[in-house]
Coordinates of N, CA, C and O in Angstrom, one line a residue:
M1 N 1.0 -1.1 -0.1 CA 0.4 -0.2 0.0 C 0.8 1.3 0.3 O 0.7 1.9 -1.0
N2 N 1.9 1.2 0.9 CA 2.8 2.3 0.9 C 3.7 2.5 -0.2 O 4.0 3.8 -0.8
R3 N 3.9 1.4 -0.9 CA 4.8 1.5 -2.3 C 3.5 2.7 -3.2 O 4.0 3.4 -4.2
A4 N 2.2 1.9 -3.4 CA 1.3 2.3 -4.3 C 1.3 3.8 -4.3 O 1.0 4.4 -5.3
L5 N 1.1 4.1 -3.0 CA 0.8 5.7 -2.7 C 2.0 6.2 -3.3 O 2.0 7.5 -3.5
R6 N 3.4 5.8 -3.0 CA 4.5 6.5 -3.3 C 4.5 6.8 -4.9 O 5.3 7.7 -5.6
I7 N 4.1 5.6 -5.5 CA 4.0 5.7 -7.2 C 3.3 6.8 -7.5 O 3.4 7.4 -8.5
I8 N 1.7 6.7 -6.8 CA 0.4 7.9 -7.2 C 1.1 9.2 -6.9 O 0.8 10.2 -8.0
F9 N 1.8 9.2 -6.0 CA 2.0 11.0 -5.7 C 3.8 11.3 -5.8 O 4.0 12.5 -5.7
S10 N 4.2 10.6 -6.8 CA 5.6 10.7 -7.5 C 5.4 12.0 -9.0 O 3.8 11.8 -9.2
R11 N 6.0 12.2 -9.1 CA 6.0 13.3 -10.4 C 5.2 12.3 -11.6 O 4.4 13.0 -12.0
Y12 N 5.6 11.2 -11.5 CA 5.1 10.4 -12.7 C 3.7 10.1 -12.7 O 2.6 10.3 -13.4
G13 N 3.5 9.8 -11.4 CA 1.8 9.3 -11.1 C 1.3 10.6 -11.2 O 0.2 10.6 -11.7
I14 N 1.5 12.0 -10.5 CA 0.8 12.7 -11.0 C 0.6 13.3 -12.7 O -0.4 13.8 -13.0
I15 N 1.6 13.2 -13.4 CA 1.7 13.2 -14.6 C 0.5 12.5 -15.3 O -0.3 13.0 -16.1
V16 N 0.2 11.1 -15.1 CA -0.4 10.3 -15.4 C -1.8 10.8 -14.9 O -3.0 10.8 -15.9
I17 N -2.2 11.2 -13.8 CA -3.5 11.5 -13.5 C -4.0 13.0 -14.2 O -5.2 12.9 -14.6
I18 N -3.0 13.8 -14.4 CA -3.4 15.0 -15.3 C -3.5 14.6 -16.6 O -4.6 15.2 -17.1
L19 N -2.6 14.0 -17.3 CA -3.2 13.2 -18.5 C -4.5 12.5 -18.5 O -4.9 12.7 -19.5
I20 N -4.9 11.7 -17.7 CA -6.1 11.1 -17.4 C -7.5 12.5 -17.7 O -8.1 12.1 -18.4
L21 N -7.1 13.2 -16.8 CA -8.4 14.4 -16.7 C -8.1 14.9 -17.8 O -9.3 15.7 -18.5
V22 N -6.9 15.5 -18.7 CA -7.4 16.3 -19.7 C -7.9 15.3 -20.9 O -8.7 16.0 -21.6
L23 N -7.5 14.2 -20.9 CA -8.0 13.4 -22.2 C -9.5 13.2 -21.7 O -10.4 13.3 -22.7
G24 N -9.9 13.3 -20.6 CA -11.4 13.0 -20.3 C -12.3 14.4 -20.6 O -13.4 14.4 -21.0
V25 N -11.7 15.6 -20.5 CA -12.2 16.6 -20.7 C -12.2 16.6 -22.1 O -13.5 17.2 -22.7
I26 N -11.4 16.6 -23.1 CA -11.3 16.3 -24.4 C -12.7 15.5 -24.8 O -13.2 15.8 -26.1
A27 N -12.5 14.3 -24.5 CA -13.4 13.1 -24.9 C -14.9 14.2 -24.6 O -15.7 14.0 -25.2
L28 N -15.1 14.8 -23.4 CA -16.6 15.4 -23.1 C -16.8 16.3 -24.0 O -17.9 16.7 -24.8
A29 N -15.9 17.1 -24.2 CA -15.8 18.4 -25.3 C -16.2 17.7 -27.0 O -17.2 18.4 -27.4
N30 N -15.4 16.8 -27.0 CA -15.9 16.0 -28.4 C -17.5 15.4 -28.6 O -18.0 16.0 -29.4
R31 N -17.7 15.0 -27.1 CA -19.1 14.5 -27.1 C -20.3 15.6 -27.5 O -21.3 15.3 -28.2
R32 N -19.9 16.8 -26.7 CA -20.7 17.8 -26.9 C -20.9 18.5 -28.4 O -22.2 18.7 -28.7
Q33 N -20.1 18.5 -29.2 CA -19.9 19.0 -30.2 C -20.9 18.2 -31.1 O -21.3 18.5 -32.3
D34 N -21.1 16.7 -30.9 CA -21.4 15.9 -31.6 C -23.2 15.7 -31.4 O -24.2 15.1 -32.1
T35 N -23.7 16.5 -30.5 CA -25.1 16.3 -30.0 C -25.8 17.3 -31.2 O -25.3 18.1 -31.5
P36 N -27.0 16.7 -31.6 CA -27.7 17.6 -33.2 C -28.1 19.0 -32.6 O -28.3 19.9 -33.0
L37 N -28.3 19.0 -31.1 CA -28.9 20.7 -30.6 C -27.9 21.2 -29.8 O -28.0 21.9 -28.8
D38 N -26.4 21.6 -30.7 CA -25.8 22.0 -29.4 C -25.6 23.5 -29.8 O -24.5 24.3 -29.6
G39 N -26.4 24.2 -30.5 CA -26.6 25.5 -31.0 C -25.9 26.1 -32.0 O -25.9 26.8 -32.7
T40 N -25.0 25.1 -32.6 CA -24.3 25.6 -33.9 C -24.9 25.0 -35.1 O -24.9 25.6 -36.1
N41 N -25.3 23.7 -35.1 CA -26.6 23.3 -36.4 C -25.4 23.0 -37.4 O -25.4 23.2 -38.5
G42 N -24.2 22.8 -37.0 CA -23.0 22.4 -38.2 C -22.3 23.5 -38.8 O -22.1 23.7 -39.9
V43 N -22.7 25.0 -38.3 CA -21.7 26.1 -38.9 C -20.8 26.5 -38.1 O -20.7 26.9 -36.7
D44 N -19.7 26.8 -39.0 CA -18.7 27.4 -38.6 C -18.7 28.6 -38.5 O -18.6 29.2 -39.4
S45 N -18.8 29.4 -37.2 CA -19.1 30.7 -37.6 C -17.9 31.6 -38.1 O -18.2 32.8 -38.7
S46 N -16.9 31.1 -38.1 CA -15.7 31.8 -38.9 C -16.0 31.5 -40.2 O -15.7 32.8 -41.2
E47 N -16.7 30.8 -40.7 CA -16.8 30.9 -42.3 C -18.4 31.7 -42.9 O -18.5 32.0 -43.9
G48 N -19.2 31.9 -41.7 CA -20.2 32.4 -41.9 C -21.5 31.8 -42.8 O -22.3 32.4 -43.4
A49 N -21.3 30.6 -43.4 CA -22.2 30.1 -44.3 C -22.4 28.5 -43.4 O -22.0 28.1 -42.8
A50 N -23.8 28.3 -43.7 CA -24.6 27.1 -42.9 C -23.8 25.8 -43.9 O -23.8 25.8 -45.4
T51 N -23.7 24.8 -43.2 CA -23.6 23.8 -43.9 C -24.4 22.7 -44.0 O -25.4 23.0 -42.8
T52 N -24.5 21.5 -44.6 CA -25.7 20.4 -44.4 C -25.6 19.4 -43.9 O -26.2 18.7 -43.7
E53 N -24.2 19.4 -43.2 CA -24.1 18.4 -42.3 C -24.8 18.5 -40.9 O -25.2 19.4 -40.4
G54 N -25.3 17.1 -40.9 CA -26.4 17.3 -39.4 C -27.9 17.5 -40.0 O -28.5 17.2 -38.7
L55 N -28.2 17.8 -41.0 CA -29.4 18.3 -41.4 C -30.1 17.4 -41.9 O -31.5 17.2 -42.6
T56 N -29.7 16.0 -42.3 CA -30.3 14.8 -42.9 C -31.1 14.1 -41.8 O -32.1 13.4 -42.6
E57 N -31.3 14.2 -40.6 CA -31.9 13.5 -39.8 C -33.2 14.3 -39.3 O -32.9 15.7 -39.5
D58 N -34.2 13.7 -39.2 CA -35.5 14.6 -38.3 C -35.2 15.1 -37.2 O -34.7 14.4 -36.3
D59 N -35.4 16.6 -36.8 CA -34.9 17.1 -35.4 C -36.1 17.0 -34.4 O -35.7 17.3 -33.4
G60 N -37.2 16.3 -35.0 CA -38.3 16.2 -34.1 C -39.3 17.2 -33.9 O -39.9 17.1 -32.7
F61 N -39.2 18.6 -34.2 CA -39.9 19.5 -34.1 C -41.1 19.5 -34.6 O -42.1 19.4 -33.7
A62 N -41.4 19.7 -35.6 CA -43.1 19.8 -35.9 C -44.0 18.6 -35.9 O -44.6 17.8 -36.9
T63 N -43.8 18.3 -34.7 CA -44.8 17.3 -33.9 C -46.2 17.8 -33.2 O -46.8 17.0 -32.9
E64 N -46.3 19.0 -33.6 CA -47.1 19.4 -32.5 C -48.7 19.3 -33.2 O -48.8 19.5 -34.5
E65 N -49.6 18.5 -32.5 CA -50.8 18.2 -33.0 C -52.0 19.5 -33.0 O -52.0 20.0 -31.9
C66 N -52.8 19.7 -34.0 CA -53.8 20.7 -33.6 C -54.9 20.4 -33.0 O -55.3 19.2 -32.7
E67 N -55.1 21.4 -31.8 CA -56.4 20.9 -30.7 C -57.0 22.4 -31.0 O -56.5 23.2 -30.8
G68 N -58.7 21.9 -30.8 CA -59.1 22.9 -30.3 C -60.1 23.6 -31.7 O -60.2 22.9 -32.8
D69 N -60.6 24.6 -31.6 CA -61.6 25.1 -32.6 C -60.6 25.6 -33.8 O -61.3 25.5 -34.8
G70 N -59.6 25.9 -33.8 CA -59.0 26.5 -35.1 C -58.5 25.4 -36.0 O -57.6 25.5 -37.1
C71 N -58.8 23.8 -36.1 CA -58.1 22.8 -36.5 C -58.9 22.8 -37.6 O -60.3 22.7 -37.6
F72 N -58.2 22.4 -39.1 CA -59.0 22.1 -40.3 C -58.5 21.0 -40.7 O -58.0 20.7 -41.6
T73 N -58.5 20.0 -39.8 CA -57.7 18.1 -40.0 C -58.5 17.8 -41.5 O -57.8 17.3 -42.0
D74 N -59.6 17.8 -41.5 CA -60.1 17.4 -42.8 C -60.1 18.4 -44.3 O -60.6 17.9 -45.1
E75 N -59.9 19.4 -44.0 CA -60.3 20.5 -44.9 C -58.7 21.0 -45.0 O -58.0 20.8 -44.3
E76 N -58.6 21.7 -46.5 CA -57.6 22.5 -46.4 C -57.2 23.9 -46.1 O -58.4 24.4 -45.5
L77 N -56.1 24.5 -45.7 CA -55.8 25.5 -45.0 C -56.6 26.5 -46.1 O -56.3 26.5 -47.4
P78 N -57.2 27.7 -45.7 CA -57.3 28.8 -46.5 C -56.5 29.5 -46.9 O -55.2 29.3 -46.7
E79 N -56.4 30.1 -48.3 CA -55.2 30.8 -49.0 C -54.7 31.6 -48.0 O -53.4 32.2 -48.4
D80 N -55.4 32.3 -47.3 CA -54.6 33.7 -46.6 C -53.6 32.7 -45.6 O -52.5 33.2 -45.3
A81 N -53.8 31.4 -45.0 CA -53.0 30.8 -44.4 C -51.9 30.5 -44.8 O -50.5 30.5 -44.5
V82 N -52.0 30.0 -45.8 CA -50.6 30.0 -47.0 C -49.9 30.6 -47.1 O -48.4 30.8 -47.3
D83 N -50.6 32.0 -47.6 CA -49.9 33.3 -47.9 C -48.8 33.7 -46.7 O -47.9 34.0 -47.1
Q84 N -50.0 33.8 -45.6 CA -48.7 33.9 -44.2 C -47.5 32.9 -44.2 O -46.7 33.5 -43.6
A85 N -47.6 31.7 -44.5 CA -46.5 30.8 -44.2 C -45.7 31.2 -45.2 O -44.4 30.9 -45.0
V86 N -46.0 31.4 -46.8 CA -45.2 31.8 -47.6 C -44.3 33.4 -47.0 O -42.9 33.3 -46.9
E87 N -45.1 34.3 -46.2 CA -44.1 35.6 -45.8 C -43.4 35.2 -44.8 O -42.4 35.4 -44.8
F88 N -43.8 34.0 -43.9 CA -42.9 33.9 -42.9 C -41.8 33.2 -43.4 O -40.4 33.5 -43.2
A89 N -41.6 32.2 -44.6 CA -40.5 31.7 -45.1 C -39.5 32.5 -45.7 O -38.5 32.5 -45.7
E90 N -40.3 33.7 -46.4 CA -39.5 34.6 -47.0 C -38.3 35.4 -45.9 O -37.4 35.9 -46.0
S91 N -39.1 35.6 -44.8 CA -38.3 36.3 -43.8 C -37.5 35.5 -43.3 O -36.2 35.9 -42.7
W92 N -38.0 34.3 -42.9 CA -36.8 33.1 -42.4 C -35.5 33.0 -43.2 O -34.6 32.7 -42.8
L93 N -35.8 33.0 -44.5 CA -34.5 33.1 -45.1 C -33.4 34.2 -45.2 O -32.6 34.1 -45.5
N94 N -33.9 35.1 -44.4 CA -33.1 36.4 -43.9 C -32.3 37.0 -45.3 O -31.3 37.5 -45.1
P95 N -33.4 37.7 -46.1 CA -32.9 38.3 -46.9 C -31.5 39.7 -47.1 O -31.3 40.0 -48.0
D96 N -32.5 40.2 -46.0 CA -31.8 41.2 -45.4 C -30.7 41.4 -44.6 O -29.7 42.3 -44.4
G97 N -30.2 40.3 -44.3 CA -28.9 39.9 -43.7 C -29.0 40.2 -42.2 O -27.9 40.8 -41.7
F98 N -30.1 40.1 -41.7 CA -29.8 41.0 -40.2 C -29.0 39.7 -39.2 O -28.8 38.7 -39.6
G99 N -28.6 40.5 -38.2 CA -28.0 39.4 -37.1 C -29.1 38.7 -36.4 O -30.5 38.7 -36.7
A100 N -28.7 38.0 -35.3 CA -29.5 37.0 -34.8 C -30.8 37.7 -34.0 O -31.8 37.5 -34.4
Q101 N -30.8 38.9 -33.3 CA -31.9 40.0 -33.0 C -32.8 40.3 -33.7 O -33.9 40.1 -33.8
G102 N -32.2 40.9 -35.0 CA -32.8 41.5 -36.2 C -33.8 40.9 -36.8 O -35.1 41.1 -37.2
W103 N -33.1 39.3 -37.1 CA -33.8 38.4 -37.8 C -34.8 37.6 -37.0 O -36.1 37.6 -37.4
H104 N -34.7 37.6 -35.7 CA -35.9 37.1 -34.9 C -37.0 38.1 -34.6 O -38.1 37.8 -34.8
D105 N -36.7 39.4 -34.5 CA -37.7 40.7 -34.7 C -38.5 40.4 -36.1 O -39.9 40.9 -36.0
S106 N -37.8 40.2 -37.1 CA -38.6 39.7 -38.5 C -39.2 38.8 -38.4 O -40.5 38.8 -39.2
I107 N -39.2 37.7 -37.9 CA -40.2 36.4 -37.7 C -40.9 36.4 -37.0 O -42.1 35.9 -37.0
E108 N -40.4 37.1 -35.9 CA -41.5 37.0 -34.7 C -43.2 37.3 -34.8 O -43.9 36.6 -34.1
P109 N -43.6 38.2 -35.8 CA -45.2 38.5 -35.9 C -45.8 37.5 -36.7 O -47.1 37.1 -36.4
Y110 N -45.1 36.5 -37.0 CA -45.4 35.2 -38.0 C -45.6 34.2 -37.1 O -46.2 33.3 -37.4
L111 N -45.2 34.3 -35.8 CA -44.8 33.0 -35.0 C -45.7 33.1 -33.6 O -46.3 33.8 -33.4
T112 N -46.5 31.8 -33.3 CA -47.1 31.7 -32.1 C -46.2 32.4 -30.9 O -44.8 32.2 -31.4
I113 N -46.8 32.3 -29.7 CA -45.6 32.5 -28.3 C -44.6 31.7 -28.1 O -43.4 31.9 -28.0
D114 N -45.3 30.6 -28.1 CA -44.3 29.6 -27.7 C -43.2 29.3 -28.9 O -42.0 28.9 -28.8
A115 N -43.6 29.3 -30.3 CA -42.6 29.1 -31.4 C -41.7 30.3 -31.4 O -40.3 30.2 -31.5
A116 N -42.2 31.9 -30.9 CA -41.2 32.6 -31.0 C -40.1 32.6 -29.6 O -39.0 32.8 -30.1
E117 N -40.8 32.0 -28.9 CA -39.6 32.2 -27.7 C -38.5 30.8 -28.1 O -37.7 31.0 -27.6
S118 N -39.1 29.4 -28.4 CA -38.0 28.5 -29.1 C -37.2 29.1 -30.0 O -36.0 28.4 -30.0
M119 N -37.5 30.0 -30.8 CA -36.6 30.8 -31.5 C -35.5 31.8 -31.0 O -34.5 32.3 -31.8
E120 N -35.7 32.0 -30.2 CA -34.8 33.0 -29.2 C -33.4 32.8 -29.5 O -33.2 31.5 -29.0
G121 N -32.6 33.6 -29.8 CA -31.0 33.1 -29.7 C -30.8 32.1 -31.0 O -29.5 32.1 -31.2
V122 N -31.6 32.1 -31.7 CA -30.9 31.0 -32.9 C -30.3 32.0 -33.9 O -30.5 33.1 -34.2
D123 N -29.2 31.4 -34.6 CA -28.2 32.5 -35.3 C -29.2 32.0 -36.7 O -29.1 30.9 -37.3
P124 N -29.4 33.1 -37.4 CA -29.5 32.9 -38.6 C -28.9 32.1 -39.7 O -29.4 31.9 -41.0
A125 N -27.7 32.3 -39.5 CA -26.6 31.8 -40.3 C -27.1 30.4 -40.3 O -26.4 29.6 -41.2
T126 N -27.6 29.8 -39.5 CA -28.0 28.3 -39.7 C -29.0 27.9 -40.3 O -29.5 26.5 -40.9
V127 N -29.8 29.0 -41.1 CA -30.8 28.5 -41.7 C -30.1 28.0 -43.3 O -29.4 28.5 -43.8
P128 N -30.7 26.7 -43.8 CA -30.1 25.9 -44.5 C -30.6 26.3 -46.3 O -30.4 25.2 -46.7
A129 N -31.0 27.2 -46.3 CA -31.6 27.8 -47.8 C -31.0 28.9 -48.1 O -31.0 30.2 -47.3
E130 N -31.3 29.6 -49.2 CA -31.2 30.8 -49.6 C -32.3 31.6 -50.5 O -32.7 32.8 -50.5
E131 N -33.3 30.4 -51.1 CA -34.6 30.9 -51.8 C -35.5 30.2 -52.0 O -35.4 28.9 -51.7
I132 N -36.8 30.5 -52.4 CA -38.1 29.8 -52.5 C -37.9 29.3 -54.0 O -38.0 30.4 -54.3
V133 N -38.2 28.0 -54.2 CA -37.8 27.8 -55.7 C -39.3 27.1 -56.4 O -39.3 26.6 -57.3
G134 N -40.5 27.1 -55.8 CA -41.7 26.7 -56.1 C -42.8 27.4 -55.4 O -42.9 27.9 -54.4
E135 N -44.1 26.7 -55.9 CA -45.2 26.9 -55.1 C -45.8 26.3 -53.9 O -45.2 25.1 -53.7
A136 N -45.8 27.1 -52.6 CA -46.5 26.2 -51.5 C -47.9 25.2 -51.5 O -48.6 25.9 -52.4
T137 N -47.6 24.3 -51.0 CA -48.7 23.4 -50.6 C -49.0 23.3 -49.6 O -48.2 23.3 -48.6
A138 N -50.5 23.3 -49.3 CA -51.2 23.0 -48.2 C -51.8 21.5 -48.2 O -52.2 21.0 -48.9
E139 N -51.5 20.6 -46.9 CA -51.7 19.3 -46.6 C -52.3 19.5 -45.0 O -51.3 19.3 -44.0
G140 N -53.5 19.5 -44.4 CA -54.1 19.3 -43.4 C -53.6 20.7 -42.9 O -54.0 21.9 -43.5
M141 N -53.0 21.0 -41.5 CA -52.8 22.2 -40.7 C -51.3 22.5 -41.4 O -50.8 23.3 -41.0
K142 N -50.8 21.7 -42.2 CA -49.3 22.2 -42.6 C -49.0 22.8 -44.2 O -49.8 22.4 -45.1
V143 N -48.1 23.4 -44.3 CA -47.8 24.0 -45.5 C -46.3 23.9 -45.7 O -45.7 24.1 -45.2
G144 N -46.1 23.3 -46.9 CA -44.6 22.9 -47.3 C -44.2 23.6 -48.5 O -45.1 24.5 -49.4
V145 N -43.1 24.6 -48.0 CA -42.6 25.6 -49.0 C -41.1 25.0 -49.5 O -40.3 24.9 -48.6
P146 N -41.0 24.8 -51.0 CA -40.0 24.3 -51.8 C -39.1 25.0 -51.4 O -39.0 26.2 -51.8
L147 N -37.9 25.3 -51.1 CA -36.7 25.7 -51.1 C -35.6 25.2 -51.6 O -35.8 24.6 -52.2
D148 N -34.6 26.0 -52.4 CA -33.3 25.6 -53.3 C -32.7 24.0 -52.5 O -32.3 23.2 -53.5
T149 N -32.7 24.0 -51.4 CA -32.0 22.8 -50.6 C -32.8 21.7 -50.0 O -32.7 20.9 -49.2
G150 N -34.3 22.0 -49.7 CA -35.1 21.3 -49.3 C -36.3 21.7 -49.0 O -36.8 22.7 -49.9
T151 N -37.4 21.1 -48.1 CA -38.8 21.9 -48.1 C -38.9 22.2 -46.7 O -38.2 21.5 -45.5
L152 N -39.2 23.5 -46.6 CA -39.7 24.1 -45.1 C -41.2 23.8 -44.8 O -41.9 23.9 -45.5
T153 N -41.6 22.9 -43.7 CA -42.7 22.6 -43.4 C -43.1 23.3 -42.2 O -42.7 23.1 -41.0
L154 N -44.5 24.3 -42.3 CA -44.8 24.8 -41.4 C -46.3 24.4 -40.4 O -46.7 24.4 -41.5
T155 N -46.5 24.5 -39.8 CA -47.7 24.0 -38.9 C -48.3 25.3 -38.8 O -47.9 26.0 -37.8
M156 N -49.5 25.6 -39.0 CA -50.1 26.7 -39.1 C -51.4 26.6 -38.0 O -52.2 25.3 -38.3
V157 N -51.7 27.6 -37.5 CA -52.7 27.5 -36.5 C -53.3 29.3 -36.4 O -52.5 29.7 -36.9
E158 N -54.7 29.3 -36.2 CA -55.2 30.2 -35.9 C -55.2 31.0 -34.5 O -55.3 30.0 -33.9
G159 N -54.8 32.3 -34.5 CA -54.8 32.6 -33.4 C -54.0 34.0 -33.0 O -54.2 34.7 -34.6
S160 N -53.7 34.6 -32.1 CA -53.1 35.7 -32.2 C -52.0 35.6 -31.0 O -51.6 35.0 -30.4
N161 N -51.1 37.2 -31.4 CA -49.9 37.0 -30.3 C -49.7 38.4 -30.2 O -50.4 39.1 -30.6
P162 N -48.9 39.1 -29.4 CA -48.5 40.4 -29.2 C -48.2 41.3 -30.1 O -48.6 42.5 -30.0
W163 N -47.8 40.6 -31.6 CA -47.5 41.7 -32.7 C -48.7 41.9 -33.8 O -48.4 42.5 -34.6
T164 N -49.3 40.4 -33.6 CA -50.4 40.4 -34.5 C -51.6 39.9 -34.0 O -52.0 39.0 -33.1
E165 N -52.9 40.7 -34.5 CA -54.1 40.3 -34.1 C -54.7 39.2 -34.7 O -53.6 38.3 -35.6
N166 N -56.1 38.6 -34.6 CA -56.3 37.2 -35.2 C -55.7 37.0 -36.4 O -55.8 38.1 -37.3
G167 N -55.4 35.8 -36.6 CA -54.7 35.4 -38.0 C -53.9 34.2 -38.0 O -54.2 33.6 -37.0
W168 N -53.4 33.9 -39.1 CA -53.0 32.8 -39.1 C -51.1 32.4 -38.5 O -50.7 33.6 -39.1
L169 N -50.8 32.0 -37.7 CA -49.4 32.1 -37.2 C -48.6 30.5 -37.5 O -49.5 29.5 -37.3
V170 N -47.7 30.8 -37.3 CA -46.7 29.4 -37.4 C -46.6 29.0 -35.8 O -46.1 29.4 -35.3
S171 N -47.1 27.6 -35.8 CA -46.7 27.0 -34.3 C -45.7 26.1 -34.3 O -44.9 26.1 -33.2
A172 N -44.9 25.6 -35.4 CA -44.1 24.6 -35.5 C -43.2 24.6 -36.8 O -43.9 25.0 -37.6
I173 N -42.0 24.6 -36.8 CA -41.2 24.3 -38.0 C -40.5 22.9 -38.1 O -39.8 22.6 -37.2
D174 N -40.4 22.8 -39.5 CA -39.8 21.4 -39.7 C -39.2 21.4 -41.1 O -39.6 22.2 -41.9
W175 N -37.7 21.0 -40.9 CA -37.0 21.1 -42.0 C -36.4 19.8 -42.8 O -36.2 18.7 -42.1
E176 N -36.9 19.4 -43.8 CA -36.4 18.3 -44.6 C -35.5 18.5 -45.6 O -35.8 19.4 -46.9
Q177 N -34.2 18.0 -45.8 CA -33.1 18.7 -46.8 C -33.4 17.4 -47.8 O -34.0 16.6 -47.7
S178 N -33.7 18.1 -49.2 CA -33.7 17.3 -50.3 C -32.2 16.8 -50.9 O -31.3 17.0 -50.5

């Protein structure tokens, strides 16, 4: 026992302990970078452009089911709901090059309160597309907007938020890469 303690507390033992701690921290940091919700979504902020890495799996967001009076489950959405979804998609693409707060302010009027809160702090550089390339289509409560790199699917609900009186709002956002 005495010999083991002398080895552990010798300079070589201390070096081995420090090395194990450093390797453990590096392994944890690498594991953190591999998680899908690490805040960067595969974007290297030094490059300023979104990558498509990590965007092939379903992120699980647009799973909200419609409940209550505003549901049109068997009917198509009215044209004004589809128009509102397209307007949101145009702002979501960030054509004006806003920073995070300016971008959030531009999309906030189209979102439900919960959706707006979930988009707080999102970097617009993570938007994986640049332009709308086709006509939006409605299916149930969802509107699919074809973009240059995939399809933006927006779940629409009728309601209001602090920025918009009664109208159609985006309650969930889903992205499917093509």
